[in-house]
Short mmCIF file of C-alpha atoms in Angstrom, two decimals:
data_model
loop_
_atom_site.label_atom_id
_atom_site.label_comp_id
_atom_site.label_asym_id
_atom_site.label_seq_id
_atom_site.Cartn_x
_atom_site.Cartn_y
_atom_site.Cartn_z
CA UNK A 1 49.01 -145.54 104.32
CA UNK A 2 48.30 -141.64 103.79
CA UNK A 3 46.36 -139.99 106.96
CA UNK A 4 43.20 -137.97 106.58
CA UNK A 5 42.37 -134.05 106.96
CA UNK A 6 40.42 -135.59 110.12
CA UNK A 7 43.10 -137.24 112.60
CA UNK A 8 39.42 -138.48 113.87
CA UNK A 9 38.88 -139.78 110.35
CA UNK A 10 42.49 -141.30 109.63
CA UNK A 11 41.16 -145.09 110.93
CA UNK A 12 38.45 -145.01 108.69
CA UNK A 13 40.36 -143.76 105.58
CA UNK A 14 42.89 -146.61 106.07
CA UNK A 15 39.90 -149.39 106.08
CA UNK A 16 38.30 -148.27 102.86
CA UNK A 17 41.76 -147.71 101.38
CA UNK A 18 42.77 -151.31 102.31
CA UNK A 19 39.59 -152.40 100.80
CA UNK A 20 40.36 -149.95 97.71
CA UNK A 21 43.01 -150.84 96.81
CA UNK A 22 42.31 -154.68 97.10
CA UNK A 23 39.56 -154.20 94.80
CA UNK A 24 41.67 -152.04 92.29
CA UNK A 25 43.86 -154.66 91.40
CA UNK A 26 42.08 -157.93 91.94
CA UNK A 27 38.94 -156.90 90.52
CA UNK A 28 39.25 -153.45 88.53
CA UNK A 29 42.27 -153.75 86.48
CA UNK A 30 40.86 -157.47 85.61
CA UNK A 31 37.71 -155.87 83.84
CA UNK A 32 35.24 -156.64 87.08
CA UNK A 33 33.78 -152.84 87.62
CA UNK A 34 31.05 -154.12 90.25
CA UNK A 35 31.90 -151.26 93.25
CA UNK A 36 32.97 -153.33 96.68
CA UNK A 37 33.74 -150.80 99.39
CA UNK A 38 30.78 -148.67 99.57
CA UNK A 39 29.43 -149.08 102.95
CA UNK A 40 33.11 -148.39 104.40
CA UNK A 41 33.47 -144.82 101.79
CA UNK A 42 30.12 -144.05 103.32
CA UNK A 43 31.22 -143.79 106.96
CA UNK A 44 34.56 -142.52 106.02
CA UNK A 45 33.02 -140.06 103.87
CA UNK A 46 30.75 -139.08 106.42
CA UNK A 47 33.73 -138.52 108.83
CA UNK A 48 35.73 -136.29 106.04
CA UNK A 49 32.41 -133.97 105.26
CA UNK A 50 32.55 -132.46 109.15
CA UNK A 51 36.56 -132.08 109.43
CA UNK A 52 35.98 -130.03 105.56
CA UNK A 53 33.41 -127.95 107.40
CA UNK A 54 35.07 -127.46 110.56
CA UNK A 55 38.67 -126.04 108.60
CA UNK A 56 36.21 -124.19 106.13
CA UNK A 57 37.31 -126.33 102.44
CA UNK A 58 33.80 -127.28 102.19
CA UNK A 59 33.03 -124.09 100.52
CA UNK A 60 36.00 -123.54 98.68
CA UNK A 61 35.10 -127.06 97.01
CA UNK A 62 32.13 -125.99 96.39
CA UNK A 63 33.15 -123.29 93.99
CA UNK A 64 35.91 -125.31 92.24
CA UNK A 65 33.03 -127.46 91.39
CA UNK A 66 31.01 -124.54 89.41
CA UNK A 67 33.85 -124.21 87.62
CA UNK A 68 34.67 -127.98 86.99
CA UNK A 69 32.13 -130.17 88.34
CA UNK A 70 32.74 -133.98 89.41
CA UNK A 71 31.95 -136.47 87.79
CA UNK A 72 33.91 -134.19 84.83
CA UNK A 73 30.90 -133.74 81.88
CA UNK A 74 33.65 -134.60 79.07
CA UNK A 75 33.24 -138.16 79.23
CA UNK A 76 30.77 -139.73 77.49
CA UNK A 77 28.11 -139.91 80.25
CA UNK A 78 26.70 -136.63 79.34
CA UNK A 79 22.96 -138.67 78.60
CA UNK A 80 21.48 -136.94 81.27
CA UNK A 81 20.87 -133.74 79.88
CA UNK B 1 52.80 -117.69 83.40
CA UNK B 2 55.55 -120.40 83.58
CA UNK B 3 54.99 -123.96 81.83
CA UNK B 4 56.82 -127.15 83.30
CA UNK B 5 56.96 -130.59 81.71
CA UNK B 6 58.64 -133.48 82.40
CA UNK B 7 58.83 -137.29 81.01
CA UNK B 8 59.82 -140.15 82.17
CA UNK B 9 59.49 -143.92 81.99
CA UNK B 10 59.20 -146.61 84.92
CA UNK B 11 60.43 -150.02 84.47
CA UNK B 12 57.01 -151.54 85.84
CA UNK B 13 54.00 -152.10 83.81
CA UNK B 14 51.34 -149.88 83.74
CA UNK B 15 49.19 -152.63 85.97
CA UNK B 16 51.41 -152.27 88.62
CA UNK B 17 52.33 -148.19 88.09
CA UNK B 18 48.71 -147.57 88.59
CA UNK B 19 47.66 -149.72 91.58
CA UNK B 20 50.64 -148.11 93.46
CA UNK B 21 49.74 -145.16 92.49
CA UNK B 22 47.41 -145.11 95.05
CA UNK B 23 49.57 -145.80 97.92
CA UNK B 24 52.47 -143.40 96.84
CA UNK B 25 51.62 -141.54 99.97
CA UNK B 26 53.16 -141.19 102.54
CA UNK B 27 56.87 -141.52 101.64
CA UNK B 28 59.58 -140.28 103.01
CA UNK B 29 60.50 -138.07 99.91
CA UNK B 30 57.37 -136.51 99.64
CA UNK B 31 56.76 -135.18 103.78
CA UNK B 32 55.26 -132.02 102.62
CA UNK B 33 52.08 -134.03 101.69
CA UNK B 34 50.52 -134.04 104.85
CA UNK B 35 46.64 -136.09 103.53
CA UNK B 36 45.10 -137.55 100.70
CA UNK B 37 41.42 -137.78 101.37
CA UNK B 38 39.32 -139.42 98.60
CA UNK B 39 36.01 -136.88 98.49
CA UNK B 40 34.33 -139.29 95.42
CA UNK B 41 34.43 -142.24 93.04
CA UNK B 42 32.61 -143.73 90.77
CA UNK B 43 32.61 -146.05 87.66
CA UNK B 44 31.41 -144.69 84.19
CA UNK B 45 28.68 -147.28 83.66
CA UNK B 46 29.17 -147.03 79.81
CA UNK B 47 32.82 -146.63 79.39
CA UNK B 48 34.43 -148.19 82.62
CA UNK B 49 36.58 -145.32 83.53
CA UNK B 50 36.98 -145.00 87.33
CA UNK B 51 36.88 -141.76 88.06
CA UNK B 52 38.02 -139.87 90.93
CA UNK B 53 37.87 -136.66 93.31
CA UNK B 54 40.65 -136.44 95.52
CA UNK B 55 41.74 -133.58 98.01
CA UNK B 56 45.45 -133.59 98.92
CA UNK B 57 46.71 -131.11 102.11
CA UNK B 58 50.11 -130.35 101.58
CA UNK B 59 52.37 -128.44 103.74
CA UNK B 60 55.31 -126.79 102.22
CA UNK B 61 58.46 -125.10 103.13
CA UNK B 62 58.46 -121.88 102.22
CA UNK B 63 61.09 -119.33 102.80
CA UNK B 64 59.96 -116.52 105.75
CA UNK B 65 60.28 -114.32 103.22
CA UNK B 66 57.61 -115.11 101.37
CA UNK B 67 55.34 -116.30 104.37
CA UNK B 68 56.05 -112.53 105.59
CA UNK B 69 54.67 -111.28 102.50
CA UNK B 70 51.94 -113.91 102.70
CA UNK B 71 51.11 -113.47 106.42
CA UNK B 72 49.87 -116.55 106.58
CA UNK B 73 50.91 -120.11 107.47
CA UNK B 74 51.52 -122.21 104.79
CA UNK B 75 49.01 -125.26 104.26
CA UNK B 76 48.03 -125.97 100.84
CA UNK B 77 44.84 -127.49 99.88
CA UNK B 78 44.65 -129.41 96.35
CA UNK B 79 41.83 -130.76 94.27
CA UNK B 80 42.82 -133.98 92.42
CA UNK B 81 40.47 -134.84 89.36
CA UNK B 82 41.90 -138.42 88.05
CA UNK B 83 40.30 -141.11 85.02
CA UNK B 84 41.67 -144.30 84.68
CA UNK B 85 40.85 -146.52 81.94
CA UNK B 86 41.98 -149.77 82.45
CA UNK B 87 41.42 -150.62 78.64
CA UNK B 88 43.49 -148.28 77.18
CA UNK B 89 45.74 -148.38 80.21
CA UNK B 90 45.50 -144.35 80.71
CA UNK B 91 45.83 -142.84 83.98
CA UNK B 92 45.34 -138.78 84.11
CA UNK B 93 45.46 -136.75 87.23
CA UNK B 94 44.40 -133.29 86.82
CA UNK B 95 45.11 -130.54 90.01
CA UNK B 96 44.56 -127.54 90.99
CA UNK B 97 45.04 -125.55 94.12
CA UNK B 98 41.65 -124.39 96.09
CA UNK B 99 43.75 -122.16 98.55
CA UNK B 100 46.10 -119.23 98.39
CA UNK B 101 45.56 -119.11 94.33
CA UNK B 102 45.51 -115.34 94.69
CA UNK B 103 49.24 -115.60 95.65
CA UNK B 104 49.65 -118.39 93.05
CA UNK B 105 47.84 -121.14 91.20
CA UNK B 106 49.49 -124.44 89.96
CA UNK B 107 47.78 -126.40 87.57
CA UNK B 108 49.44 -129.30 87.11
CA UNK B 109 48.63 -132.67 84.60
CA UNK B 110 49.75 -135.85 84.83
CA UNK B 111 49.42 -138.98 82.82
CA UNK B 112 50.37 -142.46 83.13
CA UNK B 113 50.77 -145.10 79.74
CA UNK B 114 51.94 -148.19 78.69
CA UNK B 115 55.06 -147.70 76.85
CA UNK B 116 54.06 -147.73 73.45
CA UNK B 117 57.09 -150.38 71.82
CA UNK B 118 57.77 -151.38 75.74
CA UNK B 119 54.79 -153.19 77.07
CA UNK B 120 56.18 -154.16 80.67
CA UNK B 121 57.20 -150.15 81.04
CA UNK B 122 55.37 -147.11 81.76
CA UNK B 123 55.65 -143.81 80.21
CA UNK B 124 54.99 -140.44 82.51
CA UNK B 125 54.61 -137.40 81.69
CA UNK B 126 53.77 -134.54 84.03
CA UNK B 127 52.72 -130.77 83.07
CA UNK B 128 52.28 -127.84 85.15
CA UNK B 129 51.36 -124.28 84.37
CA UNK B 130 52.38 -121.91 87.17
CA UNK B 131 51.04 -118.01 88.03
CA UNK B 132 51.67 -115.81 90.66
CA UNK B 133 48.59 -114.43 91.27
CA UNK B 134 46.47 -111.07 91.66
CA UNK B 135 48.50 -110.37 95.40
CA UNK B 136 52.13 -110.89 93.65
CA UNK B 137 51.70 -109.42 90.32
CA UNK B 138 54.27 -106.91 91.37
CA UNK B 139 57.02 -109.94 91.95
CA UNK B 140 55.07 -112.29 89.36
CA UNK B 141 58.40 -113.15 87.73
CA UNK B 142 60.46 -113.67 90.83
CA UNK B 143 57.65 -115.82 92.78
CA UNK B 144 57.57 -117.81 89.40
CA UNK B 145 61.06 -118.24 89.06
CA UNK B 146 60.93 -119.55 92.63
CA UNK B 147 57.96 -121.49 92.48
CA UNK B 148 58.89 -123.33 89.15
CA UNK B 149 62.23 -124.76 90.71
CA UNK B 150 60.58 -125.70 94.08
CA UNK B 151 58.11 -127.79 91.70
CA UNK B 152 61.43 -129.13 89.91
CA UNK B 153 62.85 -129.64 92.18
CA UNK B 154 59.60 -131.75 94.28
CA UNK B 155 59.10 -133.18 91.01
CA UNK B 156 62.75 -134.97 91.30
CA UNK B 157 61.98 -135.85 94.45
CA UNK B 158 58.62 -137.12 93.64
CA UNK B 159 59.58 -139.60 91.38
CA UNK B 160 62.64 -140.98 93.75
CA UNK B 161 59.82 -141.32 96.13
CA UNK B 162 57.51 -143.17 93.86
CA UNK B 163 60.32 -145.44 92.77
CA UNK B 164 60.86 -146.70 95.79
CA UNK B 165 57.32 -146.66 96.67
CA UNK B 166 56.90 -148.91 93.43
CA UNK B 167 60.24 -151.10 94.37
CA UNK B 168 58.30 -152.15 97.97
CA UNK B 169 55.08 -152.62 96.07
CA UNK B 170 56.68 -155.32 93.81
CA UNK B 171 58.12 -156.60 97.05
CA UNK B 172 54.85 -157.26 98.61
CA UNK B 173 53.18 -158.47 95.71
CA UNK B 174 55.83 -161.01 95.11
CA UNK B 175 55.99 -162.33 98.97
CA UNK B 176 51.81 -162.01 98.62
CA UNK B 177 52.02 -164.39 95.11
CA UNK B 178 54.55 -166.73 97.23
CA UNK B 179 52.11 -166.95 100.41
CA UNK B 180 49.18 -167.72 98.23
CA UNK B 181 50.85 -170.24 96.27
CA UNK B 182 52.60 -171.84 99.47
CA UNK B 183 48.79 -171.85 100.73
CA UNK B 184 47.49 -173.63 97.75
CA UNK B 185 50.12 -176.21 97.52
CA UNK B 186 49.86 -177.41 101.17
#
């Protein structure tokens, strides 16, 4: 399994990722789109926000979300405007 | 401005292509990516894409040449925009490099679909568009030149890695099948 940005956060990655990717195929791909893993995305999340900050990306993501935000606004999902 | 595209078609089904997809990192083809961190995901309630925000740190080799002209070390950050819709069995990844994109800036597209006649295959087909930028406008052709046959040549390398990536993926999924059957019958 991949490591993270944060050697600190690399442990955390790999549990969501297990529980990812379990989810992907057992549940996902067979039409179930109820989300599984959020409590362990939180923490590793969490982890991944203060390595971003500490190497200075956080910014830099920041602006190439001006220019293309996530979620993307070309989908369909657009109601909230 | 140089444009790359290349097409392809793995022997797996798009089912399987996609959910190894996700663990095509790390293998020992593809060193130079160094993390994949997932930054956010979420489920389109109304259409039931999955879509997600990735950021990938990749460290390159790079000739000192270039790093000289650079001055700078060489680590690469990428943001990864991918949709996956599981009903039309389409898998995009859209990327773009945060860093150094005043030397250069690779935007590159990739999509993964069932084989249209071939149902148990998978057709890929990846796009970049490459520009040196604002710092190398004086070498823009040269730095392009070079830059499109390191991504060639990466992309070859790419899919040998994600073949064999796929190739231990089937592996496991067929020794997991056999386990859970072995469990149900005893």
């Amino acid at each position: 399994m991949s490591s993270s940005i944060g050697t600190e956060c690399t442990d955390l990655k790999q549990k969501y990722d297990t529980c990812f990717n379990k989810w992907y195929s057992e549940k996902f791909l067979k039409g179930d789109t109820t989300p599984e893993c959020e409590d362990l995305f939180k923490d590793y999340k969490a982890c991944v926000m203060v390595a971003l900050k500490e190497k200075q990306i956080d910014t830099l993501l920041a602006d190439a979300r001006k220019e293309s935000p996530f979620p993307p606004p070309s989908s369909s999902s657009n109601s909230e405007a | 401005m140089k444009l790359f595209k290349s097409v392809h078609t793995y022997d797996y089904p798009w089912s399987l292509v996609s959910a190894a997809n996700w663990q095509k990192y790390p293998n020992e083809h593809c060193s130079h990516v160094y993390a994949v961190d997932v930054l956010d995901r979420r489920v389109e309630p109304d259409t039931g894409v999955l879509i997600t925000e990735r950021l990938i740190t990749v460290k390159q080799n790079v000739p000192t040449i270039i790093l000289k002209l650079m001055g700078t070390g060489y680590t690469q950050y990428v943001r990864e925009i991918s949709r996956i819709d599981p009903k039309s069995k389409t898998l995009t990844m859209d990327s773009i490099n945060l860093t150094l994109s005043s030397y250069m800036s690779v935007a590159e597209s990739i999509e993964y679909t069932e084989h249209p006649s071939e149902p148990g295959k998978t057709q890929f087909t990846q796009q970049a568009a490459i520009s040196a930028g604002t710092k190398l406008a004086r070498w823009a052709s040269l730095v392009e030149d070079f830059s499109a046959k390191r991504f060639q040549q990466n992309a070859d390398i790419g899919r040998e890695g994600f073949n064999q990536v796929l190739q231990r993926f089937v592996v496991r999924a067929e020794a997991s099948a056999a386990n859970q059957a072995s469990a149900a019958s005893s």
